């Protein structure tokens, strides 16, 4: 039973066209999104792992190694079941930083384009046997189906032309499949769906073979078991132990393959948008592989029973031939074809991306040409690379020395890719690792691999020395590949560790290690950007990317971050920079993207992140909060508690970085300023809008740690009073400053009110004296007026008129004094410091107090220099003297004395002493006398606000007040109130 | 690092009992499906385990 070559080729084209149709329908949305984006599709797409090795090679493996064949699956199963170890952190890294291949990850971690280039070249070489394996499996199958037999000499049945034909077809389809999207950020839905479909086809075909083997060859399960009992030699390999170095090496290879093989990496990370899909894969992929592996043993036994001449890899075809069943043959062929085509398509696509990002673009920058965008150039480059890679696979297949078994080819490829495992593990678990160690380790491991595994494939040399070394080391000489695997990996790891420890790890590598580390969350640092607007970004990126591409990339990043085009906050611009780099990384790889961003939008030198981006850290912690446990949860709760305390603090608090960037802005700040935290966090202090930006920045730059009672005129035109306090939290060269903003508007209003009330109360107390004082001249005027009526002597009348004018002048002066005293009842009034004559002010106060006739008779003596001028608000200073002299008079006995003296110091201050001969103030009361409503007078004789207001007024005038009592011993020890006022001078000349 | 405790426990148990499990697996000539029974158990455990979300998931 055979098929013509034309029939087979038509079948291949029809199958691949069907596959392309599936991809096309998925891309166009003809297949609903709920199917194409279902986790099951992602899980099935990971079935790309099961290449021709899974459909053909593994049968020979089972025949040779018994249950050890399960290790082929078990390695991958372990990797996915233990996804938390490597896969989950890798997925996080790939998604955040738009990394789409192993070379991207290692370049990102070790911050060197050389690493990317080395890994890419090594990956291309190590993957050649895998590509050759797929080509060989399909070419052999075509050869067998065409009715040819396997002759003893391998040279007789090379079918290179068939292989070339298959390669040409698969190249066309690979290009069609893989280059629809230029950026790795977009999920290639068509490709994922098509590969998932191929996995289903593969599984179905193997199940058909399973049934054909059990029922067609044996006649049922019972008969198969009976045959096994009757033929113990068939089941003998099953009794082999799965332990031993061979098994360990095999498990290691397949375990590493799950993350190091580029096609699995591509499907698992580059084409995965959602971590939920990875969670489904942790059980879905093991289940799929379980089903896929079920037919292996029955197919092996069926092959043994049939005793066919074909290699055991092609037992499926042998069964079809024996049963003369077209469906069984078709199933056997389709299983191999689907597995091989999926592996070749995805592998070459992934390798093409790596070559483009790490070999082509760093050497040949893209042309900035309006006629052909960067995207189109990338697409064509990728297509060319896919063709070259498949051609390289074909050439390698042709150069194979003879007929290697599929499993031999698989072991060579897997041992090669195993050399990347130390790098991947170190990426997450060893921050000390550096690029020198990685490159030297990889060179050592790959060198052993090259000489002991790859060259023998081409028939060159047999590394006896290696076997001897291995035997000496492990005392065992199993298979050569076991020796090569363990020795190469051992040497690789040893060199990696030694050279990483001996050489210096660069600061960039340390930062990247921290980002990749699983023990710590990324600690982003704040660095200062050299651009201040979105337009700057566009301007800077245009020379590297072209104007249109730069605009389109910026617009994409802005959309993803949901920022507006007017954004100027440094924090937002930093995030935009990182996002553009990540997006470019998806387009051109991390090395090129990093180079472009570093060249076009560098950080300012000398500001290398001493300070951490607190805002970003808090956001990360908030996201992680539901999952923190134990000590971490306690610490987080403590953080939240402190954060909430700061937020709910009734005093405004904001934190400003060394560069003037706002890091914290609590609720009270929002209440005081009317600016929400979301609008200012991450902004520069000076840019937050008037009047607050200016006030806060001026205070921040100033030397004073405290600024009391500052008036702020807000947008509505009303005034607010605030007191500002600041403290520096020093850390390294640059420190953060915390500014506390105390809203004292209500207090200030109340104080004004009290001042006014106190003034009115004083006027009230003076009322009787005023009435008496005005009454006397009025009586005099009345008498003079009466006499005037009868007076005829003009000289007398003139004297009387002069007397009347004198008396009215006296009344006017009293009224003016009262008016003057009560004048400053303006609540919104600001303290206006002007040159004021001190002696005149004291006289005025004495005169006013003299109006109170009911008060004790006390002698006031004003000793102040008549020329002494102080910088003060004369109205308020008058109120100060009224209160102090009034208190002094009340404290004195009848005929007591009050002396007022003023002295100007050399420093320009004036000290005013008001001394009385009163009863003094007990020491225990001295600490309370400036408190509002504290009084020692009888009820009705004092409000208790006088000294409080004196204190407040003196503070407003930048002065001080101090009490000294007693001044002497005896019955009337006396009290001295000392006032200090800055800025004094003689005469009227004053410079302020 | 967020390593699931259940997986850690299962790994430990498998490591300790591997020799016994292996000898049970290969002891029968005809019960070739025994490894698959264990495998199915692993799948069920993995399904049970994946219901927990991890903080570093995106």
GROMACS .gro file of N, CA and C in nm, chain A residues 67 69-70 73 77 81-82 84-85 88-89 91-92 95-96 210 221 224-225 228-229 235 238-243 274-276 279-280 282-283 286-287 289-290 293-294 297-298 301 429 518-519 521 624 627-628, chain B residues 1-5 7-8 10-11 14 18-58:
model
  306
   67UNK      N    1   1.014   0.284   3.076
   67UNK     CA    2   0.936   0.395   3.133
   67UNK      C    3   1.013   0.527   3.133
   69UNK      N    4   1.097   0.685   2.900
   69UNK     CA    5   1.045   0.776   2.796
   69UNK      C    6   0.953   0.881   2.858
   70UNK      N    7   0.893   0.846   2.975
   70UNK     CA    8   0.801   0.940   3.041
   70UNK      C    9   0.872   1.068   3.084
   73UNK      N   10   0.813   1.382   2.895
   73UNK     CA   11   0.696   1.463   2.931
   73UNK      C   12   0.712   1.521   3.072
   77UNK      N   13   0.615   1.875   3.249
   77UNK     CA   14   0.509   1.872   3.349
   77UNK      C   15   0.559   1.937   3.478
   81UNK      N   16   0.398   2.252   3.657
   81UNK     CA   17   0.337   2.235   3.789
   81UNK      C   18   0.407   2.328   3.890
   82UNK      N   19   0.538   2.340   3.876
   82UNK     CA   20   0.612   2.430   3.964
   82UNK      C   21   0.634   2.566   3.896
   84UNK      N   22   0.560   2.851   3.976
   84UNK     CA   23   0.599   2.963   4.061
   84UNK      C   24   0.751   2.980   4.063
   85UNK      N   25   0.826   2.872   4.031
   85UNK     CA   26   0.971   2.879   4.040
   85UNK      C   27   1.032   2.964   3.930
   88UNK      N   28   0.630   3.181   3.626
   88UNK     CA   29   0.550   3.297   3.666
   88UNK      C   30   0.637   3.425   3.672
   89UNK      N   31   0.754   3.420   3.737
   89UNK     CA   32   0.837   3.541   3.732
   89UNK      C   33   0.883   3.579   3.591
   91UNK      N   34   0.711   3.528   3.319
   91UNK     CA   35   0.595   3.588   3.252
   91UNK      C   36   0.580   3.734   3.294
   92UNK      N   37   0.595   3.757   3.423
   92UNK     CA   38   0.584   3.894   3.477
   92UNK      C   39   0.688   3.985   3.410
   95UNK      N   40   0.606   4.040   3.034
   95UNK     CA   41   0.492   4.128   3.009
   95UNK      C   42   0.528   4.273   3.040
   96UNK      N   43   0.592   4.294   3.152
   96UNK     CA   44   0.620   4.432   3.194
   96UNK      C   45   0.722   4.497   3.102
  210UNK      N   46  -0.363   0.486   1.859
  210UNK     CA   47  -0.375   0.411   1.985
  210UNK      C   48  -0.480   0.301   1.969
  221UNK      N   49  -0.777  -0.469   2.468
  221UNK     CA   50  -0.686  -0.449   2.582
  221UNK      C   51  -0.647  -0.581   2.646
  224UNK      N   52  -0.400  -0.756   2.446
  224UNK     CA   53  -0.269  -0.691   2.457
  224UNK      C   54  -0.199  -0.736   2.586
  225UNK      N   55  -0.276  -0.741   2.696
  225UNK     CA   56  -0.218  -0.782   2.824
  225UNK      C   57  -0.172  -0.928   2.817
  228UNK      N   58   0.144  -0.943   2.639
  228UNK     CA   59   0.255  -0.897   2.724
  228UNK      C   60   0.302  -1.009   2.816
  229UNK      N   61   0.203  -1.085   2.868
  229UNK     CA   62   0.239  -1.196   2.958
  229UNK      C   63   0.315  -1.303   2.880
  235UNK      N   64   0.808  -0.650   2.742
  235UNK     CA   65   0.787  -0.557   2.853
  235UNK      C   66   0.912  -0.544   2.942
  238UNK      N   67   1.048  -0.215   3.043
  238UNK     CA   68   0.964  -0.144   3.138
  238UNK      C   69   1.013  -0.163   3.281
  239UNK      N   70   1.091  -0.267   3.301
  239UNK     CA   71   1.137  -0.296   3.437
  239UNK      C   72   1.265  -0.218   3.470
  240UNK      N   73   1.315  -0.148   3.370
  240UNK     CA   74   1.437  -0.068   3.395
  240UNK      C   75   1.405   0.041   3.497
  241UNK      N   76   1.503   0.065   3.578
  241UNK     CA   77   1.483   0.172   3.677
  241UNK      C   78   1.480   0.308   3.610
  242UNK      N   79   1.400   0.400   3.667
  242UNK     CA   80   1.400   0.536   3.610
  242UNK      C   81   1.506   0.621   3.680
  243UNK      N   82   1.580   0.560   3.769
  243UNK     CA   83   1.684   0.638   3.837
  243UNK      C   84   1.814   0.626   3.757
  274UNK      N   85  -0.216   3.692   2.945
  274UNK     CA   86  -0.284   3.685   3.073
  274UNK      C   87  -0.224   3.577   3.161
  275UNK      N   88  -0.197   3.615   3.286
  275UNK     CA   89  -0.138   3.516   3.376
  275UNK      C   90  -0.239   3.408   3.414
  276UNK      N   91  -0.368   3.438   3.394
  276UNK     CA   92  -0.468   3.334   3.424
  276UNK      C   93  -0.449   3.216   3.330
  279UNK      N   94  -0.192   2.996   3.464
  279UNK     CA   95  -0.245   2.913   3.575
  279UNK      C   96  -0.319   2.793   3.519
  280UNK      N   97  -0.395   2.816   3.412
  280UNK     CA   98  -0.466   2.702   3.351
  280UNK      C   99  -0.366   2.602   3.294
  282UNK      N  100  -0.085   2.523   3.413
  282UNK     CA  101  -0.014   2.444   3.514
  282UNK      C  102  -0.078   2.305   3.532
  283UNK      N  103  -0.206   2.294   3.501
  283UNK     CA  104  -0.267   2.159   3.505
  283UNK      C  105  -0.312   2.115   3.366
  286UNK      N  106  -0.004   1.947   3.162
  286UNK     CA  107   0.021   1.809   3.207
  286UNK      C  108  -0.089   1.712   3.163
  287UNK      N  109  -0.213   1.759   3.165
  287UNK     CA  110  -0.323   1.671   3.123
  287UNK      C  111  -0.312   1.641   2.974
  289UNK      N  112  -0.045   1.644   2.789
  289UNK     CA  113   0.069   1.556   2.763
  289UNK      C  114   0.041   1.413   2.809
  290UNK      N  115  -0.038   1.402   2.916
  290UNK     CA  116  -0.077   1.267   2.961
  290UNK      C  117  -0.153   1.195   2.850
  293UNK      N  118   0.069   1.101   2.564
  293UNK     CA  119   0.166   0.993   2.588
  293UNK      C  120   0.100   0.855   2.603
  294UNK      N  121  -0.032   0.856   2.620
  294UNK     CA  122  -0.102   0.728   2.641
  294UNK      C  123  -0.076   0.625   2.528
  297UNK      N  124   0.314   0.345   2.460
  297UNK     CA  125   0.349   0.205   2.491
  297UNK      C  126   0.275   0.106   2.400
  298UNK      N  127   0.142   0.118   2.383
  298UNK     CA  128   0.076   0.026   2.289
  298UNK      C  129   0.134   0.032   2.148
  301UNK      N  130   0.461  -0.164   2.152
  301UNK     CA  131   0.438  -0.309   2.155
  301UNK      C  132   0.379  -0.358   2.023
  429UNK      N  133   1.741   3.432   4.064
  429UNK     CA  134   1.782   3.388   4.197
  429UNK      C  135   1.921   3.433   4.241
  518UNK      N  136   1.333   3.757   4.260
  518UNK     CA  137   1.203   3.712   4.312
  518UNK      C  138   1.189   3.741   4.460
  519UNK      N  139   1.303   3.764   4.527
  519UNK     CA  140   1.295   3.787   4.671
  519UNK      C  141   1.248   3.927   4.702
  521UNK      N  142   1.068   4.297   4.564
  521UNK     CA  143   0.992   4.364   4.461
  521UNK      C  144   1.086   4.467   4.399
  624UNK      N  145  -0.029   4.444   4.573
  624UNK     CA  146   0.008   4.313   4.630
  624UNK      C  147  -0.058   4.287   4.764
  627UNK      N  148  -0.233   3.967   4.906
  627UNK     CA  149  -0.160   3.840   4.905
  627UNK      C  150  -0.046   3.835   5.005
  628UNK      N  151  -0.027   3.944   5.078
  628UNK     CA  152   0.083   3.943   5.173
  628UNK      C  153   0.041   3.867   5.299
  993UNK      N  154   0.965   3.560   4.736
  993UNK     CA  155   0.937   3.447   4.648
  993UNK      C  156   0.812   3.376   4.700
  994UNK      N  157   0.722   3.348   4.608
  994UNK     CA  158   0.596   3.288   4.649
  994UNK      C  159   0.591   3.143   4.604
  995UNK      N  160   0.636   3.054   4.691
  995UNK     CA  161   0.633   2.912   4.658
  995UNK      C  162   0.516   2.850   4.733
  996UNK      N  163   0.436   2.780   4.657
  996UNK     CA  164   0.318   2.723   4.719
  996UNK      C  165   0.355   2.614   4.818
  997UNK      N  166   0.292   2.626   4.935
  997UNK     CA  167   0.327   2.531   5.041
  997UNK      C  168   0.284   2.389   5.008
  999UNK      N  169   0.263   2.255   4.712
  999UNK     CA  170   0.357   2.196   4.616
  999UNK      C  171   0.486   2.154   4.684
 1000UNK      N  172   0.529   2.235   4.778
 1000UNK     CA  173   0.650   2.204   4.852
 1000UNK      C  174   0.634   2.072   4.928
 1002UNK      N  175   0.413   1.830   4.861
 1002UNK     CA  176   0.400   1.718   4.767
 1002UNK      C  177   0.538   1.679   4.715
 1003UNK      N  178   0.620   1.782   4.684
 1003UNK     CA  179   0.755   1.752   4.632
 1003UNK      C  180   0.836   1.673   4.734
 1006UNK      N  181   0.703   1.316   4.750
 1006UNK     CA  182   0.743   1.239   4.631
 1006UNK      C  183   0.891   1.199   4.642
 1010UNK      N  184   0.986   0.817   4.656
 1010UNK     CA  185   1.010   0.783   4.517
 1010UNK      C  186   1.051   0.637   4.495
 1011UNK      N  187   1.145   0.583   4.576
 1011UNK     CA  188   1.183   0.442   4.553
 1011UNK      C  189   1.064   0.347   4.564
 1012UNK      N  190   0.979   0.372   4.664
 1012UNK     CA  191   0.863   0.284   4.682
 1012UNK      C  192   0.766   0.299   4.566
 1013UNK      N  193   0.746   0.422   4.526
 1013UNK     CA  194   0.653   0.449   4.415
 1013UNK      C  195   0.705   0.384   4.288
 1014UNK      N  196   0.836   0.397   4.267
 1014UNK     CA  197   0.894   0.342   4.145
 1014UNK      C  198   0.881   0.190   4.141
 1015UNK      N  199   0.910   0.127   4.253
 1015UNK     CA  200   0.902  -0.021   4.253
 1015UNK      C  201   0.758  -0.067   4.234
 1016UNK      N  202   0.663   0.011   4.289
 1016UNK     CA  203   0.520  -0.023   4.268
 1016UNK      C  204   0.483  -0.007   4.120
 1017UNK      N  205   0.542   0.093   4.059
 1017UNK     CA  206   0.507   0.127   3.921
 1017UNK      C  207   0.552   0.018   3.823
 1018UNK      N  208   0.673  -0.037   3.850
 1018UNK     CA  209   0.730  -0.131   3.752
 1018UNK      C  210   0.709  -0.277   3.794
 1019UNK      N  211   0.634  -0.295   3.902
 1019UNK     CA  212   0.623  -0.432   3.954
 1019UNK      C  213   0.532  -0.521   3.869
 1020UNK      N  214   0.439  -0.458   3.796
 1020UNK     CA  215   0.344  -0.541   3.721
 1020UNK      C  216   0.382  -0.545   3.574
 1021UNK      N  217   0.361  -0.663   3.513
 1021UNK     CA  218   0.391  -0.676   3.370
 1021UNK      C  219   0.282  -0.615   3.284
 1022UNK      N  220   0.163  -0.621   3.338
 1022UNK     CA  221   0.052  -0.582   3.252
 1022UNK      C  222  -0.010  -0.447   3.292
 1023UNK      N  223   0.010  -0.405   3.419
 1023UNK     CA  224  -0.051  -0.277   3.461
 1023UNK      C  225   0.037  -0.161   3.416
 1024UNK      N  226   0.047  -0.145   3.282
 1024UNK     CA  227   0.134  -0.044   3.224
 1024UNK      C  228   0.083   0.098   3.247
 1025UNK      N  229  -0.043   0.108   3.291
 1025UNK     CA  230  -0.106   0.240   3.308
 1025UNK      C  231  -0.076   0.301   3.446
 1026UNK      N  232  -0.003   0.227   3.530
 1026UNK     CA  233   0.020   0.278   3.667
 1026UNK      C  234   0.086   0.418   3.671
 1027UNK      N  235   0.190   0.439   3.592
 1027UNK     CA  236   0.248   0.575   3.595
 1027UNK      C  237   0.145   0.683   3.562
 1028UNK      N  238   0.051   0.646   3.477
 1028UNK     CA  239  -0.050   0.744   3.437
 1028UNK      C  240  -0.145   0.779   3.552
 1029UNK      N  241  -0.166   0.679   3.639
 1029UNK     CA  242  -0.250   0.706   3.757
 1029UNK      C  243  -0.184   0.813   3.845
 1030UNK      N  244  -0.054   0.794   3.863
 1030UNK     CA  245   0.019   0.895   3.942
 1030UNK      C  246   0.016   1.031   3.874
 1031UNK      N  247   0.036   1.025   3.744
 1031UNK     CA  248   0.037   1.146   3.664
 1031UNK      C  249  -0.096   1.222   3.680
 1032UNK      N  250  -0.204   1.144   3.677
 1032UNK     CA  251  -0.338   1.204   3.692
 1032UNK      C  252  -0.352   1.272   3.828
 1033UNK      N  253  -0.291   1.207   3.928
 1033UNK     CA  254  -0.293   1.267   4.063
 1033UNK      C  255  -0.222   1.402   4.063
 1034UNK      N  256  -0.110   1.407   3.991
 1034UNK     CA  257  -0.034   1.533   3.980
 1034UNK      C  258  -0.120   1.640   3.914
 1035UNK      N  259  -0.193   1.600   3.810
 1035UNK     CA  260  -0.280   1.695   3.739
 1035UNK      C  261  -0.387   1.749   3.834
 1036UNK      N  262  -0.448   1.660   3.911
 1036UNK     CA  263  -0.553   1.702   4.005
 1036UNK      C  264  -0.493   1.798   4.110
 1037UNK      N  265  -0.374   1.761   4.160
 1037UNK     CA  266  -0.309   1.848   4.261
 1037UNK      C  267  -0.278   1.986   4.201
 1038UNK      N  268  -0.230   1.983   4.075
 1038UNK     CA  269  -0.197   2.109   4.010
 1038UNK      C  270  -0.323   2.193   3.988
 1039UNK      N  271  -0.433   2.124   3.953
 1039UNK     CA  272  -0.559   2.196   3.934
 1039UNK      C  273  -0.603   2.260   4.067
 1040UNK      N  274  -0.591   2.183   4.172
 1040UNK     CA  275  -0.630   2.232   4.306
 1040UNK      C  276  -0.545   2.352   4.346
 1041UNK      N  277  -0.418   2.339   4.314
 1041UNK     CA  278  -0.322   2.442   4.354
 1041UNK      C  279  -0.337   2.573   4.276
 1042UNK      N  280  -0.374   2.563   4.149
 1042UNK     CA  281  -0.375   2.683   4.066
 1042UNK      C  282  -0.490   2.777   4.100
 1043UNK      N  283  -0.580   2.734   4.190
 1043UNK     CA  284  -0.691   2.823   4.224
 1043UNK      C  285  -0.645   2.940   4.310
 1044UNK      N  286  -0.526   2.927   4.369
 1044UNK     CA  287  -0.471   3.037   4.448
 1044UNK      C  288  -0.407   3.138   4.355
 1045UNK      N  289  -0.441   3.266   4.376
 1045UNK     CA  290  -0.377   3.370   4.294
 1045UNK      C  291  -0.247   3.415   4.360
 1046UNK      N  292  -0.156   3.457   4.279
 1046UNK     CA  293  -0.027   3.502   4.330
 1046UNK      C  294  -0.013   3.654   4.316
 1047UNK      N  295   0.055   3.716   4.409
 1047UNK     CA  296   0.062   3.862   4.406
 1047UNK      C  297   0.139   3.918   4.288
 1048UNK      N  298   0.228   3.838   4.231
 1048UNK     CA  299   0.305   3.893   4.120
 1048UNK      C  300   0.238   3.867   3.986
 1049UNK      N  301   0.111   3.819   3.992
 1049UNK     CA  302   0.042   3.797   3.865
 1049UNK      C  303   0.001   3.930   3.807
 1050UNK      N  304  -0.002   3.936   3.676
 1050UNK     CA  305  -0.033   4.062   3.608
 1050UNK      C  306  -0.179   4.065   3.565
   0.00000   0.00000   0.00000
